[in-house]
């Protein structure tokens, strides 16, 4: 029996349908928020919208305007807003019990077993899962602790362009200086090295001559080889600077950094270096995991298994705050209480997570994400043929970035902001990414239908043409 209704039945029928936005009810809520909410609120500054409800890949605001959602709460709502198959279990569980710390429940153990079922090949059957706090940052902190606990090391390798969260350890791994400059000093002994970015960092030279991998196994990307050379130097050069490494922490596809997909040999190169130097390799799959890329995990595209892997965002099914760290059982050396967190027993979120995975499986949403993602990238590439401002389209599955530059070839965040605004005014929600805010980011729910994708991309392409015409 198929889990829940088909994806075609999940959405509002009238999307997109907008009047002059933002409407009066939305404006009133935004004004009230400005009066009483924190000044740290950020997202309404980019898109002035107040949400009322959502279904599938569509959202309705406080004035009844209906939008196609190409953002999904920063990649949280992989099975869509208010997925009925997930909510059925949520209501059933909420009526029974909500909070259990880490006492055993069917909900907890079922999710752990389900995560093992979809784990990267090298973790299936020999993984452990620890739940900590409710955010992705908490999973990152758990990973840092686990790596240090097992190695006795205190230094970590992270990457330029990385984003890992807002708690102290996760913020240290994050490379954005502005994001963390007011909070230093943070965790010591973190070295940020180059992340291969072929679109802007292709370089030239003999990749095989500098690659840390054997020449016969080098993928041929000079950008990749140069990045791996840096990692190898930090680990193995007597003057590499990191005296006591505890591990390598990396996004298999950088999200906030601009949907940067690394060359084919990069993750395997990191795997080899981690093994050669006896340190754990840790993958941050918080934004890229749980089907987002058309595979369960972005690292599956490369066939590389981490020792430790973080998950959050879509793990909570329909937006419940839940994070987990999955790791190889050989690293399960903690004693009772060596890692803790009050909300590591959110059984409603756990039931939702299991149901979301089942829905993805039963509706073959991995293949669907690959198919619709290729369609979206194809529309963007076709749009790029008509302007020299759209210089790169990249991504996997429904994890997609489109990079824009100005007439001088410099990153053009203003153009992306204008495209985002045009899309909002025409009933499509998209977001931004990249070091300079010049990457248009697509993170739609995996339940986005072909029909909705076509309608949304008509608007996006019109926005690109409109902005290109205004700036030419």
XYZ file of C-alpha atoms in Angstrom:
472
model
C 0.000 0.000 0.000
C 1.381 3.389 -0.991
C 2.102 5.783 1.871
C -0.330 8.683 1.660
C -1.770 10.501 -1.354
C 0.157 11.070 -4.606
C 2.103 14.288 -4.847
C -0.354 15.762 -7.348
C -2.995 15.937 -4.598
C -0.934 17.826 -2.019
C -1.044 21.434 -3.267
C -3.338 24.427 -3.427
C -5.024 24.396 -6.834
C -4.736 28.142 -7.430
C -0.969 28.584 -7.064
C 0.341 31.017 -8.012
C -2.317 33.637 -7.413
C -1.270 37.021 -6.031
C -2.620 40.559 -5.906
C -0.556 43.571 -4.943
C 1.831 42.215 -2.301
C 2.369 42.550 0.545
C -1.311 42.902 1.391
C -2.808 44.773 4.379
C -2.955 41.818 6.783
C 0.619 40.905 5.984
C 1.783 44.487 6.439
C 0.058 44.649 9.838
C 1.742 41.423 10.999
C 5.137 42.582 9.741
C 4.726 45.875 11.602
C 3.754 44.078 14.818
C 6.763 41.810 14.432
C 9.058 44.818 14.095
C 7.620 46.231 17.313
C 7.937 43.164 19.543
C 10.217 40.578 17.913
C 14.016 40.449 18.001
C 16.067 42.715 15.792
C 17.865 39.526 14.721
C 14.874 38.589 12.542
C 16.194 38.463 8.977
C 14.053 36.683 6.391
C 11.165 39.212 6.193
C 13.771 41.819 5.281
C 14.263 39.960 1.998
C 10.685 38.917 1.293
C 7.924 40.808 3.179
C 5.496 37.954 3.680
C 3.466 36.599 6.599
C 2.498 32.952 6.185
C -0.987 31.661 6.924
C -0.885 28.042 5.718
C 0.806 25.638 3.351
C 0.048 22.531 1.312
C 2.625 20.504 -0.554
C 4.826 22.871 -2.547
C 2.465 25.838 -2.151
C 1.977 28.503 0.521
C -0.830 30.949 1.333
C -0.154 34.256 3.050
C -2.241 36.232 5.534
C -4.090 37.990 2.691
C -4.962 34.836 0.761
C -2.226 35.170 -1.867
C -0.921 31.776 -2.959
C 2.679 31.064 -3.926
C 4.744 28.225 -5.352
C 7.385 27.470 -2.739
C 10.869 26.955 -4.187
C 12.489 27.427 -0.777
C 10.832 24.917 1.614
C 11.902 26.667 4.804
C 15.616 26.403 3.856
C 15.280 22.810 2.719
C 13.273 21.643 5.728
C 9.985 20.612 4.099
C 11.220 17.909 1.728
C 7.849 16.115 1.694
C 5.957 19.379 1.519
C 3.886 21.515 3.843
C 1.288 19.661 5.922
C 1.935 16.285 4.303
C -1.121 14.261 5.386
C 0.752 10.955 5.682
C 3.220 12.549 8.098
C 0.593 14.520 10.011
C -1.490 11.401 10.595
C 1.357 9.976 12.689
C 2.038 13.355 14.311
C -1.518 13.659 15.629
C -1.524 10.064 16.825
C 1.782 10.473 18.670
C 0.994 13.918 20.120
C -2.129 12.531 21.763
C -0.021 9.890 23.496
C 3.323 11.361 24.494
C 5.665 14.103 23.304
C 8.867 14.262 25.374
C 10.899 11.286 26.595
C 14.550 12.496 26.956
C 16.360 9.306 25.839
C 14.126 6.612 27.255
C 13.291 4.013 24.578
C 10.126 4.454 22.559
C 8.949 2.801 19.380
C 9.176 6.176 17.639
C 12.817 6.646 18.595
C 13.966 3.164 17.697
C 12.013 3.084 14.427
C 13.698 6.285 13.250
C 17.161 4.986 14.175
C 16.468 1.803 12.206
C 15.116 3.809 9.279
C 18.210 5.997 9.220
C 20.404 2.913 9.157
C 18.343 1.599 6.244
C 19.111 4.677 4.128
C 22.631 5.299 5.462
C 25.628 5.465 3.113
C 26.799 1.978 2.204
C 29.746 1.984 4.590
C 27.526 2.840 7.562
C 24.574 0.509 6.886
C 24.443 -2.205 9.497
C 27.211 -0.749 11.641
C 26.003 2.745 12.509
C 24.961 4.458 15.708
C 22.778 7.560 16.072
C 22.881 10.189 18.784
C 20.160 12.804 19.149
C 21.156 15.983 20.943
C 19.420 19.305 20.605
C 16.827 20.364 18.049
C 18.991 22.245 15.533
C 21.560 21.332 12.940
C 24.135 23.241 14.970
C 23.588 20.767 17.807
C 24.412 17.859 15.502
C 27.586 19.653 14.422
C 28.586 20.201 18.056
C 28.007 16.502 18.761
C 30.226 15.579 15.826
C 33.029 17.826 17.043
C 32.830 16.298 20.505
C 32.769 12.762 19.133
C 35.803 13.362 16.929
C 37.790 14.892 19.761
C 36.715 12.202 22.211
C 37.905 9.414 19.934
C 41.142 10.949 18.667
C 42.353 12.990 21.607
C 42.975 15.716 19.053
C 41.887 19.317 19.331
C 42.283 20.704 15.811
C 39.851 20.538 12.887
C 40.062 21.178 9.178
C 37.120 23.054 7.655
C 36.630 24.847 4.342
C 36.318 28.348 3.014
C 32.744 29.007 1.936
C 31.400 26.664 4.622
C 28.364 27.199 6.816
C 27.747 24.846 9.731
C 25.622 26.760 12.238
C 25.432 29.466 14.877
C 26.585 27.772 18.094
C 30.229 28.349 19.113
C 31.785 25.195 17.659
C 29.666 25.242 14.505
C 30.322 28.959 14.082
C 34.057 28.340 14.299
C 33.833 25.810 11.464
C 31.792 28.332 9.459
C 34.044 30.513 7.329
C 31.963 33.710 7.108
C 34.027 36.296 9.009
C 31.237 38.851 9.305
C 28.916 36.212 10.770
C 31.236 35.461 13.671
C 33.551 38.457 14.108
C 31.578 39.892 17.060
C 31.867 36.637 19.019
C 35.558 35.841 18.912
C 37.499 34.155 20.356
C 35.720 30.949 19.420
C 36.998 27.374 19.370
C 40.765 27.340 18.767
C 42.726 25.300 16.256
C 40.443 25.309 13.216
C 42.157 25.676 9.865
C 40.079 26.720 6.856
C 41.351 25.471 3.520
C 40.267 25.825 -0.095
C 36.994 24.244 -1.253
C 37.227 23.381 -4.967
C 35.014 25.707 -6.977
C 35.606 25.042 -10.678
C 33.320 27.851 -11.876
C 35.469 30.572 -10.274
C 38.653 28.737 -9.287
C 39.504 26.544 -12.258
C 43.135 27.619 -12.411
C 45.510 25.907 -14.745
C 48.289 23.433 -14.324
C 49.058 19.766 -14.060
C 46.408 18.395 -11.692
C 48.058 14.978 -11.479
C 51.359 16.544 -10.431
C 49.900 18.096 -7.261
C 46.931 15.818 -6.471
C 47.136 13.858 -3.233
C 45.631 10.856 -5.042
C 47.630 8.559 -7.356
C 47.882 9.953 -10.881
C 45.711 7.140 -12.223
C 42.929 8.098 -9.806
C 43.123 11.897 -10.169
C 39.847 13.323 -11.520
C 41.788 15.854 -13.625
C 40.349 18.982 -11.972
C 43.119 21.425 -11.078
C 40.772 23.127 -8.613
C 40.205 19.806 -6.852
C 43.872 18.834 -6.866
C 44.898 22.189 -5.415
C 42.303 21.875 -2.616
C 43.430 18.363 -1.728
C 47.047 19.557 -1.772
C 46.146 22.125 0.900
C 44.440 19.530 3.088
C 47.387 17.186 2.742
C 49.800 19.958 3.695
C 47.849 20.791 6.845
C 47.826 17.139 7.873
C 51.271 15.973 6.778
C 53.621 18.944 6.344
C 55.723 19.307 9.524
C 55.050 23.029 9.194
C 51.375 22.602 8.246
C 50.311 24.466 11.383
C 47.711 22.114 12.859
C 49.587 20.262 15.577
C 46.987 17.788 16.800
C 44.204 17.210 14.236
C 40.933 15.618 15.310
C 39.182 15.446 11.945
C 38.009 16.949 8.670
C 34.577 18.609 8.524
C 33.035 19.278 5.111
C 29.770 19.814 3.223
C 29.563 17.322 0.320
C 27.845 20.169 -1.530
C 28.248 23.633 -0.053
C 24.839 25.192 0.559
C 25.092 28.735 1.899
C 28.382 29.028 0.033
C 26.473 28.962 -3.261
C 25.434 25.358 -4.047
C 29.027 24.439 -4.881
C 29.282 20.894 -6.243
C 32.867 19.638 -5.875
C 34.687 17.768 -8.645
C 34.346 14.006 -8.776
C 37.570 13.150 -6.943
C 37.317 15.568 -4.031
C 35.393 13.580 -1.420
C 37.330 10.393 -2.175
C 40.541 12.392 -1.852
C 39.424 13.579 1.588
C 38.485 10.014 2.507
C 41.980 8.809 1.566
C 43.701 11.612 3.479
C 41.570 10.995 6.562
C 42.421 7.295 6.469
C 46.126 7.919 5.870
C 46.269 10.254 8.857
C 43.926 8.325 11.155
C 41.389 11.114 11.641
C 37.614 10.926 11.122
C 35.989 12.366 8.024
C 32.770 14.221 8.901
C 30.056 15.193 6.403
C 27.538 17.941 7.064
C 24.395 16.684 5.297
C 22.021 19.022 7.132
C 20.920 20.917 4.025
C 21.937 18.415 1.345
C 20.595 15.206 2.884
C 17.382 13.210 3.092
C 16.756 13.169 -0.650
C 17.477 16.801 -1.428
C 20.003 15.965 -4.179
C 18.122 13.037 -5.693
C 20.077 10.589 -3.525
C 19.507 10.057 0.162
C 22.768 11.883 0.872
C 24.824 14.164 -1.346
C 27.865 12.000 -0.646
C 26.066 9.053 -2.266
C 26.708 10.699 -5.642
C 30.407 10.058 -5.045
C 30.114 6.700 -3.287
C 32.107 8.008 -0.324
C 31.176 7.122 3.252
C 31.992 9.426 6.178
C 32.871 8.290 9.675
C 30.448 10.841 11.146
C 27.479 12.540 9.458
C 25.061 15.243 10.588
C 21.386 15.444 9.734
C 18.649 17.940 10.643
C 16.306 20.237 8.671
C 14.169 17.686 6.755
C 14.720 15.052 9.454
C 11.743 16.458 11.401
C 9.353 15.481 8.620
C 7.129 18.536 8.336
C 9.232 21.080 10.173
C 9.651 19.660 13.663
C 13.014 20.635 15.188
C 15.111 17.483 15.241
C 18.766 16.737 14.591
C 20.894 13.624 14.676
C 24.493 12.591 14.283
C 25.069 9.215 12.640
C 28.470 7.604 13.038
C 30.338 4.336 12.651
C 29.864 1.991 15.586
C 33.642 1.820 16.137
C 33.428 5.430 17.334
C 30.719 4.627 19.898
C 33.084 5.026 22.854
C 31.021 7.501 24.854
C 29.853 6.554 28.307
C 26.368 7.328 29.659
C 25.781 11.065 29.668
C 28.958 11.951 27.759
C 26.698 13.700 25.257
C 23.344 15.051 26.367
C 20.487 17.381 25.504
C 17.026 17.922 26.924
C 15.272 17.637 23.569
C 16.896 14.417 22.406
C 13.596 12.626 22.920
C 11.168 14.594 20.725
C 9.099 11.551 19.761
C 6.604 13.538 17.671
C 9.452 14.760 15.472
C 10.844 11.231 15.348
C 7.563 9.763 14.170
C 7.336 12.548 11.593
C 10.859 11.798 10.388
C 10.151 8.117 9.865
C 6.927 8.882 7.995
C 8.730 11.414 5.772
C 11.349 8.824 4.798
C 8.589 6.306 4.052
C 6.776 8.842 1.892
C 9.936 9.551 -0.098
C 10.498 5.825 -0.587
C 6.951 4.909 -1.555
C 6.577 7.769 -4.031
C 10.058 7.357 -5.537
C 10.874 10.974 -4.795
C 14.616 10.484 -5.256
C 14.118 9.769 -8.951
C 11.485 12.513 -9.117
C 13.920 15.029 -7.600
C 16.565 14.096 -10.154
C 14.086 14.436 -13.013
C 12.519 17.755 -11.953
C 15.909 19.117 -10.935
C 17.291 18.436 -14.399
C 14.287 20.223 -15.894
C 14.876 23.297 -13.689
C 18.581 23.391 -14.498
C 17.744 23.025 -18.179
C 15.413 26.038 -18.059
C 18.104 28.059 -16.285
C 20.773 27.075 -18.815
C 18.448 28.069 -21.630
C 17.943 31.432 -19.911
C 21.713 31.814 -19.631
C 21.984 31.648 -23.410
C 20.162 34.968 -23.574
C 22.348 36.911 -21.147
C 25.975 37.107 -20.088
C 24.868 37.849 -16.516
C 23.982 34.226 -15.649
C 27.378 32.541 -15.686
C 26.851 29.169 -14.009
C 24.023 26.750 -13.256
C 24.862 23.902 -10.912
C 23.513 21.438 -8.387
C 22.152 17.950 -7.940
C 18.499 16.980 -7.750
C 16.469 19.781 -6.215
C 19.520 21.506 -4.731
C 20.236 24.120 -7.394
C 22.177 27.357 -7.714
C 22.389 29.943 -10.508
C 25.248 32.456 -10.285
C 24.963 36.044 -11.548
C 27.570 38.696 -12.348
C 27.398 42.313 -13.462
C 28.590 43.742 -16.788
C 32.173 43.782 -15.493
C 32.043 40.145 -14.402
C 31.886 40.936 -10.674
C 29.403 39.113 -8.393
C 25.993 40.778 -8.705
C 23.916 40.350 -5.575
C 21.668 43.229 -6.568
C 20.515 41.358 -9.672
C 19.638 38.294 -7.592
C 17.732 40.460 -5.104
C 15.772 41.970 -7.990
C 14.979 38.515 -9.406
C 13.829 37.365 -5.978
C 11.560 40.402 -5.636
C 10.073 39.954 -9.127
C 9.360 36.283 -8.379
C 7.710 37.188 -5.066
C 5.455 39.726 -6.763
C 4.448 37.059 -9.303
C 3.803 34.261 -6.816
C 7.065 32.274 -6.646
C 9.348 32.152 -3.592
C 13.074 31.718 -4.245
C 16.090 32.506 -2.097
C 19.711 33.540 -2.339
C 23.101 32.109 -1.416
C 26.794 32.580 -2.083
C 29.570 34.605 -0.511
C 28.327 37.734 -2.275
C 24.610 36.913 -2.303
C 24.802 36.509 -6.074
C 23.507 32.943 -6.332
C 19.812 32.289 -6.866
C 19.039 29.235 -4.719
C 16.331 26.647 -5.337
C 15.334 24.263 -2.518
C 11.749 23.278 -3.382
C 9.943 20.433 -1.649
C 10.649 17.101 -3.320
C 6.894 16.857 -3.955
C 7.039 19.745 -6.436
C 5.172 18.489 -9.494
C 6.342 18.920 -13.080
C 3.395 21.229 -13.681
C 4.248 23.492 -10.741
C 7.923 23.449 -11.744
C 7.023 24.606 -15.255
C 4.830 27.429 -13.950
C 7.468 28.510 -11.436
C 10.246 28.476 -14.010
C 8.173 30.563 -16.408
C 8.170 33.229 -13.704
C 11.861 32.792 -12.859
C 12.926 33.025 -16.496
C 10.755 36.114 -16.981
C 12.419 37.616 -13.905
C 15.891 36.915 -15.294
C 14.973 38.482 -18.639
C 13.387 41.492 -16.918
C 16.423 42.136 -14.713
C 18.878 41.531 -17.555
C 16.999 44.064 -19.699
C 17.016 46.647 -16.904
C 20.759 46.321 -16.345
C 21.885 46.133 -19.962
